[in-house]
C-alpha cells in the first residue's frame, strides 16, 4: 500500500491472485502466495554496530515479524523495479518465481545470507 490507498492495494492483490490462477497449474493462488513468502523470508541479516570507533557488520538472527515484513518488501520492490505490464502482472510473476525459488527477491535473500556468513567473525560483538 502506498500513501494509505487500501482500496487500490486490495484491487491489485485481487488481480494478482487472478493472474496466478490463470498462469499457474500447481495448487491454489493462496498456497503459492504462502509458499513464495516462506521461500523469501530471511533467517539471518547483518546490522551495523559501532564499537571502539569502528563500525562492524554484525550477523544477527531476524525476528519473525521482521522476516515477513522483509519478504513482502523485497517481493514488492522487485516487482516495482521490473519493466513492462501492469503492476499486478509483475507482482504475480515475482510471486511465481519466488515460489519456484528463483527471481530477484530470492537473490536478495541469498545475498543477505552470504553477507551474514562472510561477517561471522564479528558475531561475538553481538552481545555489546
PDB file of N, CA and C in Angstrom, residues 19 22 41 45 51 55 69 80-81 85 87 98 101 121 123:
ATOM      1  N   UNK A  19      -4.349 -13.481 -11.722  1.00  0.00           N
ATOM      2  CA  UNK A  19      -3.252 -13.721 -12.664  1.00  0.00           C
ATOM      3  C   UNK A  19      -2.526 -15.020 -12.332  1.00  0.00           C
ATOM      4  N   UNK A  22      -4.621 -17.923 -13.431  1.00  0.00           N
ATOM      5  CA  UNK A  22      -4.562 -18.146 -14.882  1.00  0.00           C
ATOM      6  C   UNK A  22      -3.259 -18.821 -15.302  1.00  0.00           C
ATOM      7  N   UNK A  41      11.567 -15.387   3.039  1.00  0.00           N
ATOM      8  CA  UNK A  41      11.883 -14.950   4.403  1.00  0.00           C
ATOM      9  C   UNK A  41      13.343 -15.227   4.762  1.00  0.00           C
ATOM     10  N   UNK A  45      20.607 -11.680   9.028  1.00  0.00           N
ATOM     11  CA  UNK A  45      20.920 -10.415   8.369  1.00  0.00           C
ATOM     12  C   UNK A  45      22.082  -9.779   9.112  1.00  0.00           C
ATOM     13  N   UNK A  51      31.658  -0.030  17.514  1.00  0.00           N
ATOM     14  CA  UNK A  51      32.405  -0.499  18.676  1.00  0.00           C
ATOM     15  C   UNK A  51      33.819   0.058  18.589  1.00  0.00           C
ATOM     16  N   UNK A  55      32.921   0.639  12.786  1.00  0.00           N
ATOM     17  CA  UNK A  55      31.572   0.115  12.565  1.00  0.00           C
ATOM     18  C   UNK A  55      31.708  -1.289  11.991  1.00  0.00           C
ATOM     19  N   UNK A  69       7.939  -9.085   7.052  1.00  0.00           N
ATOM     20  CA  UNK A  69       7.943  -7.742   6.504  1.00  0.00           C
ATOM     21  C   UNK A  69       9.014  -7.596   5.420  1.00  0.00           C
ATOM     22  N   UNK A  80       8.135  -3.704  -8.471  1.00  0.00           N
ATOM     23  CA  UNK A  80       8.064  -2.288  -8.838  1.00  0.00           C
ATOM     24  C   UNK A  80       9.216  -1.879  -9.741  1.00  0.00           C
ATOM     25  N   UNK A  81      10.374  -2.471  -9.546  1.00  0.00           N
ATOM     26  CA  UNK A  81      11.532  -2.130 -10.368  1.00  0.00           C
ATOM     27  C   UNK A  81      11.534  -2.851 -11.709  1.00  0.00           C
ATOM     28  N   UNK A  85       4.160  -3.989 -18.467  1.00  0.00           N
ATOM     29  CA  UNK A  85       2.918  -4.542 -17.964  1.00  0.00           C
ATOM     30  C   UNK A  85       2.439  -3.892 -16.686  1.00  0.00           C
ATOM     31  N   UNK A  87       1.263  -3.498 -12.756  1.00  0.00           N
ATOM     32  CA  UNK A  87       1.968  -3.903 -11.533  1.00  0.00           C
ATOM     33  C   UNK A  87       1.434  -5.239 -11.014  1.00  0.00           C
ATOM     34  N   UNK A  98       9.307 -16.645  -6.956  1.00  0.00           N
ATOM     35  CA  UNK A  98       9.712 -16.888  -5.568  1.00  0.00           C
ATOM     36  C   UNK A  98       9.238 -18.258  -5.096  1.00  0.00           C
ATOM     37  N   UNK A 101      11.609 -20.691  -6.186  1.00  0.00           N
ATOM     38  CA  UNK A 101      12.926 -20.383  -5.645  1.00  0.00           C
ATOM     39  C   UNK A 101      13.888 -19.809  -6.686  1.00  0.00           C
ATOM     40  N   UNK A 121      32.776 -13.736  11.608  1.00  0.00           N
ATOM     41  CA  UNK A 121      33.883 -13.495  12.533  1.00  0.00           C
ATOM     42  C   UNK A 121      33.543 -12.412  13.571  1.00  0.00           C
ATOM     43  N   UNK A 123      30.549 -12.053  14.965  1.00  0.00           N
ATOM     44  CA  UNK A 123      29.346 -12.438  15.700  1.00  0.00           C
ATOM     45  C   UNK A 123      29.506 -12.257  17.212  1.00  0.00           C
TER      46      UNK A 123
END
